[in-house]
XYZ file of C-alpha atoms in Angstrom:
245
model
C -5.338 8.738 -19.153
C -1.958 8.070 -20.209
C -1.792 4.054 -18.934
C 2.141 3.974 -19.114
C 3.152 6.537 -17.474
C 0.246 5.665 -14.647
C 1.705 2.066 -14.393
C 5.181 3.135 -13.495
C 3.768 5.713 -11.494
C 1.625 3.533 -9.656
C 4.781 1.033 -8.847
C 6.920 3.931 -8.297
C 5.056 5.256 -5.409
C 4.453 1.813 -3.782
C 7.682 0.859 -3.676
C 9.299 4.166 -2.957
C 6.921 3.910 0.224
C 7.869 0.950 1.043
C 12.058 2.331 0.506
C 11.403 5.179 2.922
C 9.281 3.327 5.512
C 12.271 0.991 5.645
C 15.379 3.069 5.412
C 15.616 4.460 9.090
C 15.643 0.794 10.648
C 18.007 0.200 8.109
C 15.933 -2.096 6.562
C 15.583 -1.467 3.314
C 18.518 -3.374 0.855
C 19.091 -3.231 -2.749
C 21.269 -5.399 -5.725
C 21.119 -5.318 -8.993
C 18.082 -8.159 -9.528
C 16.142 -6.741 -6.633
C 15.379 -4.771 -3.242
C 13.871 -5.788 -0.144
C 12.324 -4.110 3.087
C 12.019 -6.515 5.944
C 11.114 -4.121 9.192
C 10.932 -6.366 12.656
C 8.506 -6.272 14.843
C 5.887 -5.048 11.736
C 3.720 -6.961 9.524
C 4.335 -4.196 6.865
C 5.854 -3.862 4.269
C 8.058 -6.567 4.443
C 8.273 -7.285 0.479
C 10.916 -8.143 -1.903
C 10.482 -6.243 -5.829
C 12.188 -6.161 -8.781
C 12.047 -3.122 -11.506
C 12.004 -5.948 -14.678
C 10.698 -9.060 -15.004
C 11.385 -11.865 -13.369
C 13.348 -14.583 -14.919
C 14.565 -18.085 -13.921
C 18.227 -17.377 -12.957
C 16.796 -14.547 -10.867
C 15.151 -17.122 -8.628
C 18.254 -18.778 -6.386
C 19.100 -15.451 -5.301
C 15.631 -14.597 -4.316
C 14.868 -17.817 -2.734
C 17.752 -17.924 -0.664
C 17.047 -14.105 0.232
C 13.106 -15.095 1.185
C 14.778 -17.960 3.390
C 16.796 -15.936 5.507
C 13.861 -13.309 5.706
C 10.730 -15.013 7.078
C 7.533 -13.122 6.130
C 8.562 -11.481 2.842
C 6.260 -11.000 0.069
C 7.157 -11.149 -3.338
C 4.505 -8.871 -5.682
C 4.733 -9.796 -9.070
C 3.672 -6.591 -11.696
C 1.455 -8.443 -14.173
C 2.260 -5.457 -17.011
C 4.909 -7.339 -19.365
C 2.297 -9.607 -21.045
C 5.301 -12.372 -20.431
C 3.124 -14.795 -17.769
C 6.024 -14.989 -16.049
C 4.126 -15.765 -12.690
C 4.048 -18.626 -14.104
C 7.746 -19.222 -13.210
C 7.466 -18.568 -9.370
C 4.587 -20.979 -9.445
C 6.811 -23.578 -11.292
C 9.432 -22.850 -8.025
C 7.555 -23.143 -5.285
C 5.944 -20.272 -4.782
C 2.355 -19.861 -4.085
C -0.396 -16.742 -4.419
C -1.047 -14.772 -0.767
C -3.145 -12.088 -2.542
C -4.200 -10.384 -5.272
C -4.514 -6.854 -6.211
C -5.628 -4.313 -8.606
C -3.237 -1.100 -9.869
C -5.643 1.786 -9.945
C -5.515 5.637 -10.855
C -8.030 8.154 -10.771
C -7.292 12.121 -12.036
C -8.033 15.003 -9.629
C -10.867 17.604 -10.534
C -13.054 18.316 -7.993
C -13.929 17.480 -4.952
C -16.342 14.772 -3.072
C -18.575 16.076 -1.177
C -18.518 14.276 2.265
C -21.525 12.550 3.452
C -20.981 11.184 7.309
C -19.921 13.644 10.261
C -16.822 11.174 10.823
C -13.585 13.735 11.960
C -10.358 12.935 10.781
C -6.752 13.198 12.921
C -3.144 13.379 11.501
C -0.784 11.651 13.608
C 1.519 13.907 15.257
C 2.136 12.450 18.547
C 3.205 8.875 19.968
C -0.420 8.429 21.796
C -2.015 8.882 18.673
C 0.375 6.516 17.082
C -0.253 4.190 19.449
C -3.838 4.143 19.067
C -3.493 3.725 15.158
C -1.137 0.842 15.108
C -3.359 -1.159 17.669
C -6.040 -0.294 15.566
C -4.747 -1.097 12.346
C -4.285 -4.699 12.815
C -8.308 -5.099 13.214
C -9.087 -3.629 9.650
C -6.313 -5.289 8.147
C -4.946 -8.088 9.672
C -1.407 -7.680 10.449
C 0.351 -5.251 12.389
C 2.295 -1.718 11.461
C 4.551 -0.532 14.915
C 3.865 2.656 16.314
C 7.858 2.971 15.629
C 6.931 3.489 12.077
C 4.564 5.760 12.419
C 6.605 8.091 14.923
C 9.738 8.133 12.332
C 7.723 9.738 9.422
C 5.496 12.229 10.275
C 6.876 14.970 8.660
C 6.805 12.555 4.953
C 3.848 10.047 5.236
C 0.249 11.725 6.267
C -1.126 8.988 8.818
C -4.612 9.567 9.893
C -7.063 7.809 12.188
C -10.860 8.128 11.323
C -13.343 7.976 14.442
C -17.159 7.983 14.452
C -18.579 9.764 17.635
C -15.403 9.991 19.204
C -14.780 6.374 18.794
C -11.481 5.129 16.611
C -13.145 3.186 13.649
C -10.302 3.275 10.970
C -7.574 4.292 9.345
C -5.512 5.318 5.830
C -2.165 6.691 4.757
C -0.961 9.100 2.203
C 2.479 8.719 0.589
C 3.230 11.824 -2.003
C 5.485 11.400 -5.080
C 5.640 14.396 -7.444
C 2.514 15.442 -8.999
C 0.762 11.587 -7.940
C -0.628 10.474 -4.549
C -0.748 6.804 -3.322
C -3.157 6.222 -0.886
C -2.878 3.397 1.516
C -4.416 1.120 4.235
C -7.783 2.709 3.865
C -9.507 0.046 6.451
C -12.536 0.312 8.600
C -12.696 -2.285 12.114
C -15.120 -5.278 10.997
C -17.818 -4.191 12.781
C -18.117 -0.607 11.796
C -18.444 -2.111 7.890
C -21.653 -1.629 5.600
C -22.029 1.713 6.817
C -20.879 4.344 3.847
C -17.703 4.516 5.832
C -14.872 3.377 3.728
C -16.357 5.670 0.760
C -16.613 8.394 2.834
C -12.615 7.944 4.011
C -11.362 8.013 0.166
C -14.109 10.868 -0.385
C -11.780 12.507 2.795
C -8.637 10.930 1.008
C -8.954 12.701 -2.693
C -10.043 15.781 -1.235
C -6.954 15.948 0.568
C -5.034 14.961 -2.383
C -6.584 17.739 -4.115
C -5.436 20.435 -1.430
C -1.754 18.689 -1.873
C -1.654 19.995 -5.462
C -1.667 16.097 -6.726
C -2.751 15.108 -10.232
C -3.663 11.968 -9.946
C -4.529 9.573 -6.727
C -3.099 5.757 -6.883
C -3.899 2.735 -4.900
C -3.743 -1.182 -5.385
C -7.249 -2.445 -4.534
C -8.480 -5.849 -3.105
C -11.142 -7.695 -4.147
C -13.233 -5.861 -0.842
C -12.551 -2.356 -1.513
C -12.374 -2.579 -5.462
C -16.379 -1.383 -6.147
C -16.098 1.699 -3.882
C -13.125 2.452 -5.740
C -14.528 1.963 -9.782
C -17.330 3.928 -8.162
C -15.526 6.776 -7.549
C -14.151 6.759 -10.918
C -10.895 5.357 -10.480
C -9.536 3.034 -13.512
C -7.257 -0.736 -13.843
C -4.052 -0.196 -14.572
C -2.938 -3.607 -14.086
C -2.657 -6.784 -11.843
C -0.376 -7.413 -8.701
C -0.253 -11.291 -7.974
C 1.440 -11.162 -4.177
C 3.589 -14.692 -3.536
C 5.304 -16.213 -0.826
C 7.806 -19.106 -0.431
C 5.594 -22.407 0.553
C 6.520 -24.112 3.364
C 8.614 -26.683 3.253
């Protein structure tokens, strides 16, 4: 696996996501330390990234920017063996979450398990029904407004069990690599096989879109199904706010 190549990958698609999600609500802004994506009325994605590392005359300018733009999140790509989280925690930033860069290469397929059936979003009811059901998997909300304005370039799909919505997960394609996003399952439809099952649904599909390699950034949660289906580190994401002050 080559790891470099992977890594940049792996940011590349997460923030070029996050770049097209945002552009239509012309929300998405760039300068030459950083860009941003602040989207109103959404929980998501609503995060401020740099291409370099971060360094302590890039902070006033970030700062200020996080100020003016309540809610952003600042991920921090633990691959330039600098520490230089260390710096935002020094400024008064402090750790939301934590995630894990992964990659896994396409062969063959997974064979699925469950009889859950799978919809792509098409249509505003069914966009409606994934962004109100989002927010129970995951915590924070993604507008239906989103969803309707890229159809045709992000593959939405809501997962159901006996005709009953039970989760979700996006696709976001960038050349020959595949990110795959928001995999969630409602609380009380967990410890059941079905968030395996989902990816299993996931990389297949990945497969049939003539990717090379699947990427995601795991959480602590969803990390073990994810090592178990062979997928490898590729590096840390620490995810910081501004403290209140």
């Amino acid at each position: 696996m080559k790891n470099t190549n992977l890594i940049q990958d792996n940011i590349n698609n997460l923030t070029d996501f996050w770049k097209t999600v945002g552009t239509p609500f012309l929300s998405y802004h760039k300068n030459d330390t950083f860009e941003y994506c602040k989207i109103e009325n959404s929980g998501w994605p609503n995060k401020l990234w740099l291409r370099k590392d971060i360094t302590k005359k890039d902070l006033p300018d970030i700062i200020k920017t996080m100020q003016s733009n309540s809610g952003l999140v600042l991920p921090h790509w633990d691959i330039f063996g600098t520490k230089s989280f260390e710096i935002l925690e020094v400024y008064g930033f402090s750790l939301k979450t934590e995630q894990i860069a992964m990659a896994l290469q396409l062969n063959e397929k997974f064979k699925l398990e469950h009889q859950l059936s799978f919809k792509k979003i098409d249509n505003e009811q069914d966009a409606k029904i994934w962004s109100e059901l989002y927010p129970n998997a995951f915590g924070y909300v993604i507008s239906k407004e989103i969803l309707i304005q890229h159809y045709t370039n992000v593959h939405f799909y809501l997962v159901s069990n006996e005709d009953q919505p039970i989760g979700t997960f996006m696709l976001f394609q960038t050349g020959k690599t595949i990110g795959i996003h928001g995999v969630g399952v409602i609380p009380e439809m967990r410890r059941k096989g079905f968030a395996e099952e989902i990816m299993k649904f996931a990389l297949n599909l990945a497969i049939d879109l003539k990717a090379d390699y699947a990427l995601l950034q795991a959480s602590a949660m969803g990390k073990d199904i994810y090592t178990r289906l062979g997928f490898q580190d590729l590096f840390v994401i620490k995810n910081y706010i501004l403290k209140a002050e």
